[in-house]
XYZ file of C-alpha atoms in Angstrom:
602
model
C -16.520 48.018 2.280
C -13.261 48.572 3.151
C -13.789 46.631 6.542
C -15.523 43.498 4.996
C -12.316 43.887 2.013
C -10.061 44.204 4.749
C -11.150 40.902 6.517
C -11.172 39.674 2.693
C -7.850 39.441 2.354
C -6.619 38.249 6.237
C -8.957 35.116 4.952
C -6.610 34.545 1.413
C -3.417 34.822 4.013
C -5.089 31.859 6.476
C -5.447 30.529 3.332
C -2.286 30.693 2.526
C -0.594 29.723 5.384
C -2.712 27.026 5.427
C -1.812 25.543 1.675
C 1.901 26.441 2.455
C 1.515 24.440 5.642
C -0.126 20.903 3.682
C 1.648 21.248 0.539
C 5.075 21.561 2.564
C 6.831 18.041 2.537
C 4.129 16.549 0.744
C 6.412 14.005 -0.752
C 8.784 13.369 2.411
C 7.917 10.126 3.693
C 6.634 6.607 1.404
C 3.034 5.979 1.321
C 1.982 3.494 4.362
C 0.003 0.628 5.258
C -3.309 2.006 5.082
C -2.851 4.906 1.943
C -1.414 1.577 0.259
C -4.979 0.228 1.041
C -6.210 3.287 -0.739
C -4.335 3.042 -3.931
C -5.084 -0.486 -3.230
C -8.331 -0.063 -3.740
C -9.357 3.162 -6.770
C -6.752 0.616 -8.481
C -9.935 -0.581 -10.869
C -10.211 3.223 -12.303
C -13.957 1.404 -12.223
C -16.907 2.734 -9.837
C -18.691 -0.736 -9.711
C -15.387 -2.384 -9.758
C -14.362 -0.374 -7.331
C -17.470 -0.800 -5.024
C -17.373 -4.672 -5.052
C -14.604 -5.002 -4.001
C -15.344 -2.345 -0.664
C -17.506 -4.947 -0.614
C -14.865 -6.864 2.382
C -13.604 -3.572 4.095
C -14.481 -1.519 6.728
C -15.424 1.431 4.308
C -18.295 2.938 1.876
C -16.980 3.417 -1.231
C -17.310 7.408 -1.831
C -13.969 8.754 -1.192
C -12.027 5.349 -3.297
C -14.267 6.379 -6.730
C -12.870 9.402 -6.594
C -9.527 9.144 -5.843
C -9.955 6.731 -8.907
C -11.462 9.041 -10.689
C -8.465 12.040 -9.545
C -5.418 9.648 -10.596
C -7.009 9.091 -13.937
C -6.621 13.714 -14.470
C -3.285 13.677 -12.435
C -1.860 10.417 -11.512
C -0.107 8.391 -9.103
C 2.610 9.699 -7.566
C 2.224 9.959 -3.992
C 2.024 13.678 -4.739
C -0.375 13.627 -7.737
C -2.840 11.180 -4.905
C -2.119 13.301 -1.467
C -3.042 16.536 -2.854
C -6.909 15.588 -3.010
C -6.516 15.248 0.381
C -4.954 18.432 0.577
C -7.570 20.164 -1.281
C -10.431 19.616 1.031
C -8.648 20.128 3.703
C -8.083 23.922 1.870
C -12.435 23.680 1.249
C -12.626 22.764 5.591
C -10.493 25.362 6.286
C -12.826 27.830 3.975
C -16.216 26.239 5.903
C -15.134 26.725 8.977
C -14.563 30.503 8.633
C -17.555 30.517 7.232
C -19.581 28.606 10.007
C -17.118 30.309 12.783
C -18.693 33.531 10.960
C -22.237 32.079 10.541
C -21.892 30.943 14.741
C -20.575 34.940 16.092
C -19.042 37.153 13.906
C -16.374 37.906 11.162
C -13.700 37.642 13.310
C -14.235 34.557 15.217
C -14.201 32.924 11.875
C -10.944 34.272 10.881
C -9.536 32.770 14.039
C -11.269 29.675 13.929
C -9.905 29.102 10.232
C -6.716 29.963 11.642
C -6.734 27.532 14.787
C -7.519 24.877 12.058
C -4.814 25.997 9.529
C -1.956 25.896 11.915
C -3.199 22.180 13.423
C -0.850 19.848 13.429
C -3.047 16.532 13.088
C -5.505 18.084 9.936
C -2.024 18.910 8.729
C -0.887 15.493 9.104
C -4.856 13.737 7.738
C -3.867 16.097 5.198
C -0.829 14.757 3.398
C -1.893 11.319 3.755
C -3.726 9.503 0.767
C -6.533 8.830 3.074
C -10.433 9.559 3.012
C -10.753 11.546 6.541
C -9.909 15.021 4.999
C -12.649 14.611 3.047
C -15.411 12.953 5.208
C -14.180 16.452 7.473
C -15.093 18.777 4.375
C -18.359 16.891 4.464
C -19.266 17.024 7.883
C -18.451 20.729 8.128
C -20.856 21.221 4.701
C -22.982 19.735 6.282
C -22.950 22.160 9.517
C -23.037 25.187 7.536
C -25.420 24.353 5.510
C -28.131 23.059 8.499
C -26.707 26.848 9.685
C -28.390 28.119 6.244
C -30.728 26.419 6.632
C -32.112 27.239 10.034
C -32.508 30.499 8.855
C -34.314 29.626 4.987
C -35.666 26.456 5.746
C -35.965 26.779 1.106
C -36.313 23.505 -1.484
C -32.771 24.537 -2.084
C -31.376 24.347 1.377
C -32.878 21.306 2.174
C -31.864 19.798 -1.410
C -28.063 20.977 -0.155
C -28.216 19.610 3.255
C -29.635 16.053 1.922
C -26.930 15.919 -1.260
C -24.077 16.473 0.947
C -24.990 14.171 4.112
C -25.588 11.529 1.654
C -21.518 12.315 0.018
C -20.369 12.137 3.666
C -22.032 8.480 4.952
C -20.896 7.388 1.975
C -17.211 8.160 2.270
C -17.004 7.538 5.819
C -19.915 6.394 8.276
C -18.348 8.219 11.175
C -19.745 11.218 9.173
C -23.336 10.127 10.542
C -22.293 12.394 14.164
C -22.625 15.439 12.678
C -26.500 14.825 11.702
C -26.739 13.309 15.325
C -25.268 16.709 16.669
C -27.915 18.953 14.108
C -31.177 17.107 15.995
C -29.332 18.182 19.487
C -29.324 21.201 18.833
C -32.089 21.578 17.163
C -34.453 19.460 19.704
C -32.636 22.879 22.211
C -32.583 26.090 19.914
C -35.641 25.517 17.390
C -38.777 26.768 17.568
C -41.123 25.481 17.213
C -41.939 22.348 16.933
C -42.679 21.666 13.686
C -39.285 23.235 12.831
C -37.992 19.964 14.266
C -39.849 18.236 12.710
C -39.663 18.157 9.261
C -35.438 18.923 10.125
C -36.263 14.735 11.916
C -38.481 14.476 8.563
C -35.349 15.654 6.034
C -32.364 13.881 7.671
C -35.013 10.342 7.436
C -35.352 11.830 3.485
C -32.035 11.704 3.477
C -30.785 8.587 5.110
C -32.682 7.033 2.548
C -30.150 7.348 -0.072
C -28.164 5.496 2.251
C -30.409 2.447 1.891
C -28.692 0.628 -1.052
C -25.593 0.421 1.329
C -26.782 -0.532 4.757
C -27.063 -4.336 4.269
C -22.882 -3.549 2.825
C -22.358 -1.970 6.209
C -24.324 -4.296 8.170
C -21.607 -7.211 6.407
C -18.390 -5.437 7.124
C -19.646 -5.318 10.730
C -20.255 -8.850 11.191
C -16.671 -9.292 9.557
C -14.576 -7.018 12.290
C -18.202 -6.866 15.139
C -15.564 -5.919 18.241
C -14.711 -2.353 15.547
C -11.071 -1.023 15.327
C -8.444 -3.255 15.567
C -6.162 -1.139 15.802
C -8.630 1.162 18.630
C -7.449 3.055 20.648
C -8.091 1.547 25.098
C -10.072 4.023 27.331
C -7.535 5.166 29.593
C -5.905 8.408 31.133
C -3.543 7.841 28.969
C -5.215 8.077 25.562
C -6.831 11.368 27.466
C -2.888 12.855 27.406
C -2.495 11.230 23.713
C -5.540 12.834 22.333
C -5.221 16.033 24.226
C -1.964 16.761 22.691
C -2.509 15.473 19.217
C -5.902 17.144 18.899
C -5.239 20.493 21.100
C -1.601 20.988 20.151
C 1.364 22.590 22.903
C 0.501 24.221 25.000
C -2.344 22.527 26.316
C -4.081 24.923 28.976
C -3.914 27.731 26.173
C -6.161 26.216 24.130
C -8.156 24.555 26.287
C -8.269 28.360 28.253
C -9.362 29.429 24.504
C -12.328 27.120 24.757
C -13.278 27.690 27.878
C -13.360 31.819 27.204
C -14.759 30.583 23.881
C -18.341 29.300 26.030
C -18.258 31.041 29.423
C -17.897 35.221 29.840
C -18.459 37.247 33.101
C -21.372 38.665 34.273
C -21.805 41.940 36.097
C -21.285 40.316 39.517
C -18.406 38.858 38.213
C -19.647 35.373 37.926
C -18.880 32.990 35.181
C -22.157 32.439 32.639
C -22.392 30.221 29.536
C -22.238 32.877 26.392
C -26.290 33.770 25.689
C -25.451 33.475 21.470
C -27.039 29.757 20.774
C -23.911 29.116 18.401
C -22.091 28.223 21.179
C -24.293 25.588 22.060
C -23.822 24.221 17.945
C -19.877 23.772 18.378
C -20.104 22.131 22.407
C -22.059 19.974 21.048
C -20.414 18.999 18.376
C -17.755 18.543 20.910
C -19.684 16.237 23.091
C -21.792 14.678 21.420
C -19.443 12.307 19.310
C -17.310 12.387 22.829
C -19.766 10.488 25.444
C -20.942 7.927 22.080
C -17.521 7.102 21.075
C -17.416 6.224 25.063
C -20.913 4.602 25.268
C -20.860 1.860 22.424
C -16.970 1.386 23.478
C -17.972 -2.212 25.222
C -19.871 -3.040 21.536
C -18.110 -1.622 19.195
C -14.569 -0.449 19.359
C -14.277 3.134 17.398
C -11.944 5.209 19.407
C -8.841 6.246 16.412
C -7.042 8.847 16.391
C -7.993 8.864 13.107
C -12.237 8.908 14.219
C -11.597 10.953 16.058
C -9.616 13.653 14.753
C -13.205 15.890 13.329
C -13.149 17.008 16.474
C -10.367 19.361 15.800
C -13.296 21.676 13.813
C -15.498 22.474 16.730
C -12.214 22.605 18.774
C -10.823 25.678 16.618
C -14.270 27.433 16.365
C -15.039 27.018 19.721
C -11.106 28.170 20.321
C -11.283 30.570 17.505
C -14.074 32.912 19.749
C -11.740 32.339 22.721
C -9.460 35.017 21.393
C -11.915 36.691 19.889
C -13.570 37.922 23.652
C -10.440 39.369 25.258
C -9.735 42.919 23.647
C -8.431 43.549 19.765
C -5.232 44.257 21.069
C -4.912 41.683 23.022
C -6.691 39.070 20.467
C -3.468 40.269 18.316
C -0.734 39.176 20.171
C -2.623 35.583 21.051
C -2.724 35.162 17.013
C 0.869 35.433 16.243
C 1.496 33.097 19.795
C -0.697 30.725 17.985
C 0.807 31.426 14.433
C 4.601 31.109 16.166
C 3.998 28.727 18.168
C 1.824 26.771 15.409
C 4.633 27.427 13.094
C 7.221 26.205 15.721
C 6.212 23.254 17.044
C 4.991 19.508 16.208
C 2.065 17.914 17.617
C 1.236 15.393 15.912
C 3.521 13.473 13.555
C 3.187 10.207 11.734
C 6.996 7.863 11.428
C 5.264 5.991 8.184
C 7.785 2.235 7.388
C 10.247 3.011 5.559
C 8.343 0.947 2.218
C 10.128 4.029 -0.028
C 13.772 3.168 0.450
C 12.884 -0.699 0.562
C 12.377 -0.460 -2.870
C 14.922 1.827 -4.155
C 17.449 -0.767 -2.579
C 15.542 -3.572 -4.027
C 15.204 -1.652 -7.265
C 19.359 -0.991 -7.320
C 20.253 -5.074 -6.391
C 18.103 -6.979 -8.268
C 18.625 -9.614 -9.769
C 16.604 -9.048 -13.990
C 13.768 -11.807 -13.986
C 13.273 -12.739 -10.461
C 10.157 -12.385 -8.342
C 9.925 -10.219 -5.491
C 8.055 -11.123 -2.175
C 6.143 -9.547 0.555
C 6.016 -11.136 3.837
C 5.028 -7.671 6.084
C 1.888 -8.225 7.377
C -0.495 -4.821 6.503
C 2.238 -2.898 4.877
C 2.705 -5.074 1.499
C -0.420 -2.770 -0.745
C 2.383 0.292 0.291
C 5.778 -1.546 -0.417
C 3.489 -2.960 -3.739
C 3.162 -0.078 -4.319
C 6.457 1.369 -4.123
C 8.072 -1.577 -5.568
C 5.282 -1.651 -9.549
C 7.011 2.009 -8.806
C 10.425 1.135 -9.142
C 11.505 -2.437 -10.071
C 10.594 -2.814 -14.129
C 7.299 -3.439 -16.079
C 6.188 -6.797 -15.384
C 8.430 -7.865 -12.477
C 6.639 -10.598 -10.822
C 5.766 -8.912 -7.400
C 4.052 -11.406 -4.823
C 2.726 -10.740 -1.006
C 2.758 -14.298 1.015
C 0.008 -12.905 3.221
C -2.778 -12.584 -0.219
C -1.736 -16.143 -0.990
C -2.394 -17.618 2.289
C -5.510 -15.630 2.202
C -6.627 -17.145 -0.754
C -5.134 -19.685 -1.089
C -5.677 -21.170 2.708
C -4.884 -24.635 3.412
C -3.495 -24.989 -0.375
C -1.016 -21.825 0.964
C 2.171 -24.495 1.409
C 1.286 -26.074 -2.217
C 1.314 -22.559 -4.068
C 4.849 -21.787 -2.660
C 5.973 -24.579 -2.455
C 5.300 -24.676 -7.125
C 6.816 -21.365 -6.799
C 9.762 -22.195 -5.091
C 10.308 -25.135 -7.524
C 10.032 -22.681 -10.424
C 12.723 -20.255 -9.329
C 16.550 -20.175 -8.236
C 16.119 -17.161 -6.526
C 14.396 -13.837 -5.311
C 14.147 -11.218 -3.099
C 11.280 -11.023 0.468
C 10.775 -8.401 2.832
C 10.268 -9.900 6.372
C 8.854 -7.839 9.456
C 8.112 -9.219 12.095
C 9.347 -11.878 15.038
C 13.498 -11.491 15.361
C 13.652 -14.869 14.048
C 12.097 -15.028 10.528
C 10.276 -18.950 10.774
C 10.370 -19.415 6.909
C 13.072 -19.697 5.879
C 13.329 -23.321 6.803
C 11.208 -23.207 4.501
C 13.220 -21.768 2.345
C 16.179 -24.156 2.861
C 14.593 -27.891 2.527
C 13.642 -27.003 -0.850
C 17.527 -26.225 -1.713
C 18.065 -22.244 -1.707
C 20.102 -19.796 0.980
C 20.693 -16.987 1.987
C 23.110 -15.012 0.039
C 22.407 -11.274 1.133
C 20.686 -9.108 4.137
C 19.953 -5.923 4.189
C 18.092 -4.339 7.088
C 15.750 -1.153 7.957
C 14.131 0.300 10.816
C 10.539 1.462 11.745
C 10.606 2.887 15.477
C 13.651 0.419 16.265
C 12.091 -2.861 14.951
C 13.996 -3.969 11.359
C 12.358 -4.279 8.123
C 14.861 -6.608 6.884
C 15.125 -7.588 2.618
C 16.936 -11.684 2.379
C 18.178 -12.728 -0.959
C 17.601 -16.228 -1.213
C 19.088 -18.523 -3.728
C 19.293 -22.032 -5.938
C 23.433 -22.173 -5.193
C 25.342 -23.383 -7.870
C 28.765 -26.219 -6.337
C 31.195 -24.283 -5.027
C 33.538 -25.775 -7.735
C 31.571 -24.401 -11.241
C 33.495 -21.069 -11.462
C 33.553 -18.752 -13.983
C 36.703 -18.005 -12.544
C 39.376 -17.158 -9.278
C 41.082 -14.121 -8.252
C 44.371 -14.207 -7.237
C 43.531 -18.563 -6.621
C 41.307 -17.441 -4.083
C 37.709 -15.412 -4.708
C 35.396 -17.500 -6.662
C 32.935 -15.515 -9.062
C 30.254 -18.526 -9.432
C 27.383 -16.803 -11.203
C 26.035 -13.303 -12.973
C 22.972 -12.475 -13.972
C 22.352 -9.719 -16.368
C 19.729 -8.247 -19.396
C 20.024 -9.371 -22.535
C 19.941 -5.949 -23.994
C 20.537 -2.039 -22.441
C 19.571 1.324 -23.617
C 22.062 4.107 -23.161
C 20.576 6.933 -20.399
C 19.501 4.252 -18.876
C 21.670 1.269 -16.399
C 22.592 -1.687 -16.544
C 22.367 -4.233 -13.502
C 24.654 -6.769 -12.702
C 24.429 -9.641 -10.390
C 27.291 -11.437 -9.494
C 27.837 -15.090 -6.602
C 31.065 -14.802 -5.063
C 32.424 -16.533 -2.046
C 35.978 -17.192 -1.239
C 38.305 -20.153 -0.459
C 39.787 -18.515 3.274
C 39.665 -15.361 5.683
C 40.596 -11.993 3.650
C 41.926 -9.087 5.167
C 40.897 -6.409 2.592
C 38.541 -5.081 1.788
C 38.967 -5.754 -2.345
C 36.409 -3.516 -4.820
C 34.232 -4.557 -7.740
C 34.483 -2.960 -11.279
C 32.080 -4.307 -13.775
C 32.289 -2.273 -16.864
C 31.849 -2.579 -20.377
C 34.332 -3.131 -23.118
C 33.699 -1.801 -26.871
C 35.004 -3.931 -30.499
C 38.459 -2.425 -28.629
C 38.989 -2.897 -26.132
C 38.244 0.348 -24.620
C 36.594 1.433 -21.670
C 33.025 2.997 -22.888
C 31.445 2.252 -18.790
C 31.635 1.158 -15.526
C 30.248 0.601 -12.209
C 32.767 0.124 -9.164
C 32.202 0.095 -5.510
C 32.384 -2.589 -2.573
C 30.223 -6.637 -3.274
C 26.486 -4.986 -2.195
C 26.925 -1.774 -2.277
C 29.034 -1.869 0.941
C 26.729 -4.018 3.030
C 29.118 -7.401 2.538
C 33.293 -6.458 2.580
C 35.267 -8.747 0.999
C 36.542 -9.206 4.406
C 33.523 -10.043 6.491
C 33.611 -13.218 4.443
C 33.326 -16.937 5.828
C 35.207 -18.940 3.453
C 33.067 -21.287 1.330
C 30.064 -19.156 1.365
C 28.427 -17.273 -1.308
C 27.427 -13.935 -1.456
C 25.024 -12.097 -3.363
C 26.213 -9.622 -5.016
C 25.300 -6.305 -7.649
C 26.042 -3.678 -9.210
C 24.586 -0.851 -11.885
C 26.267 -0.147 -14.393
C 25.516 3.700 -15.829
C 24.966 3.676 -19.847
C 25.822 7.279 -21.202
C 23.691 8.834 -22.871
C 25.843 8.463 -26.112
C 26.798 5.651 -26.216
C 26.469 4.552 -29.836
C 24.237 1.080 -29.873
C 25.831 -2.754 -30.687
C 27.547 -5.488 -29.147
C 29.776 -4.597 -26.190
C 32.041 -7.350 -23.399
C 31.069 -6.960 -20.527
C 33.211 -7.801 -17.793
C 34.828 -7.939 -14.591
C 37.487 -7.646 -12.134
C 37.815 -7.187 -8.786
C 41.330 -4.967 -7.379
C 42.250 -3.008 -3.786
C 41.300 0.348 -4.009
C 43.918 1.486 -1.097
C 46.382 1.003 -3.042
C 45.729 -0.391 -6.741
C 47.016 -3.738 -6.364
C 44.296 -5.252 -9.340
C 43.707 -9.521 -8.183
C 44.953 -11.111 -11.424
C 41.923 -13.749 -12.606
C 42.543 -17.164 -14.119
C 46.081 -16.595 -13.362
C 47.286 -13.894 -15.545
C 44.212 -11.733 -16.917
C 43.919 -8.514 -14.786
C 39.901 -9.143 -15.906
C 37.244 -11.914 -16.831
C 35.116 -11.445 -20.309
C 31.616 -12.904 -18.683
C 29.091 -12.216 -22.062
C 28.553 -10.236 -24.609
C 25.628 -7.349 -24.221
C 23.479 -5.448 -26.902
C 23.174 -2.134 -26.341
C 19.853 -0.768 -28.788
């Protein structure tokens, strides 16, 4: 009993470590493209609607249905949605412990759980709004129940196995490989043969539950007959990438542990396969998916790092069993070494495109009421999520890629109508260095007035702002007879404690040597200053000494409204000054600032 309690504490410690590593930095990066698709597919929150939306995708619907329900319960923030994957991953770690204990012994189970807890690739996938951790959880659960069924083919175990298999295949098609693993293992080791036939019948009956979805799965394959577009090539380079991704560094150590987990020395000093049949289950679990993926590569390409990450589970089992092959002291030292190495190194990392940062920029430089366009390939779902989160409710957010899919040959007509109905917009662009659509915008009377660049893996992702500009001789005011303010756009009302966005359009009549600051502020009825925002144009992206002559520049500011600001009507005013010496540029020949319009604070 004491021994069992002692081991239980080690299991709890492994699970705690796994939770710590998966929750740490869970919100470090915004959503990436595929996570955006997960959000999009789970958006209806209605299982029937989600299922209909999945018909033209490449995945079954269960995860997205569960994600929709989870969002109703936990919310739609990045952390809340990613926690669903974290929970599935922690269950998987616990299941791997149980499988290792069932196949080998308690110590092997604990070591297998430790290796999986520290696996960088598993941690990475656990921190995404995607279905892979849940698929791996079902694979592990299926394996555990299968092993119990081998000992006791009761109705309860049979029913549990069938339910788990159905849940697995409706979560991810690749989970069906575990069925082949189990069948191969049964053919090799299960006797009498009548039990093998019974197992095959059980698997066949469980598979019947997939028949209603089978026509849709075939339809999905016909949509993408070549398989997954971002599949890796079948090459030595791919092998090197996957080896580090799944095993971690030092690769030689983990390969050696796996080998030791499989073979041992006999009395004659020769290597032999361990007598425990459980070794073969883990070996088949590792080898069969690899062999099958390679065999069908010329017909359907499924060789992605996320699909093949299911290999992490048998790697953990074989490596954990390998650790326990040594003397207790050596096993403990190995476990400590692996833990230290796993905690201080990073072997698998995904750098997400800066969609959150892109959304933050536009939220801080957003002319009230304007639409926002996205021309960012497959990143529109993720960027759209962050934009909806950051921009005011009701903002029109449009994906040009989705418009092209939806309207097809009528796309340009729809875009032309859009351009005619608006006088300005932001558009996010990710693609070739030259933005091809710009000529179309300029042909309809728009001028680029601002830009902002973020980078992903060295490649630029750019915000452009386009405006239908007023004539240069239409001015609200002229500062120091040089700098002209042509246009101002702001919300008609604000609330204390919030920020009031103000957009300005400027030009200069001659080159400027000084970088001037802009002060946008509110005055009460007595002319007292109550709120303000000072700074260079476009938050420093377009200082005045870089302005080209007679080129209109878009600028934006956000005035923080104090919590204590009484409701009422205030005057918006704009001032231009040199922050280096305090010199104020007179407007319209003699005023210190230009009064723009009243604003109501509710």
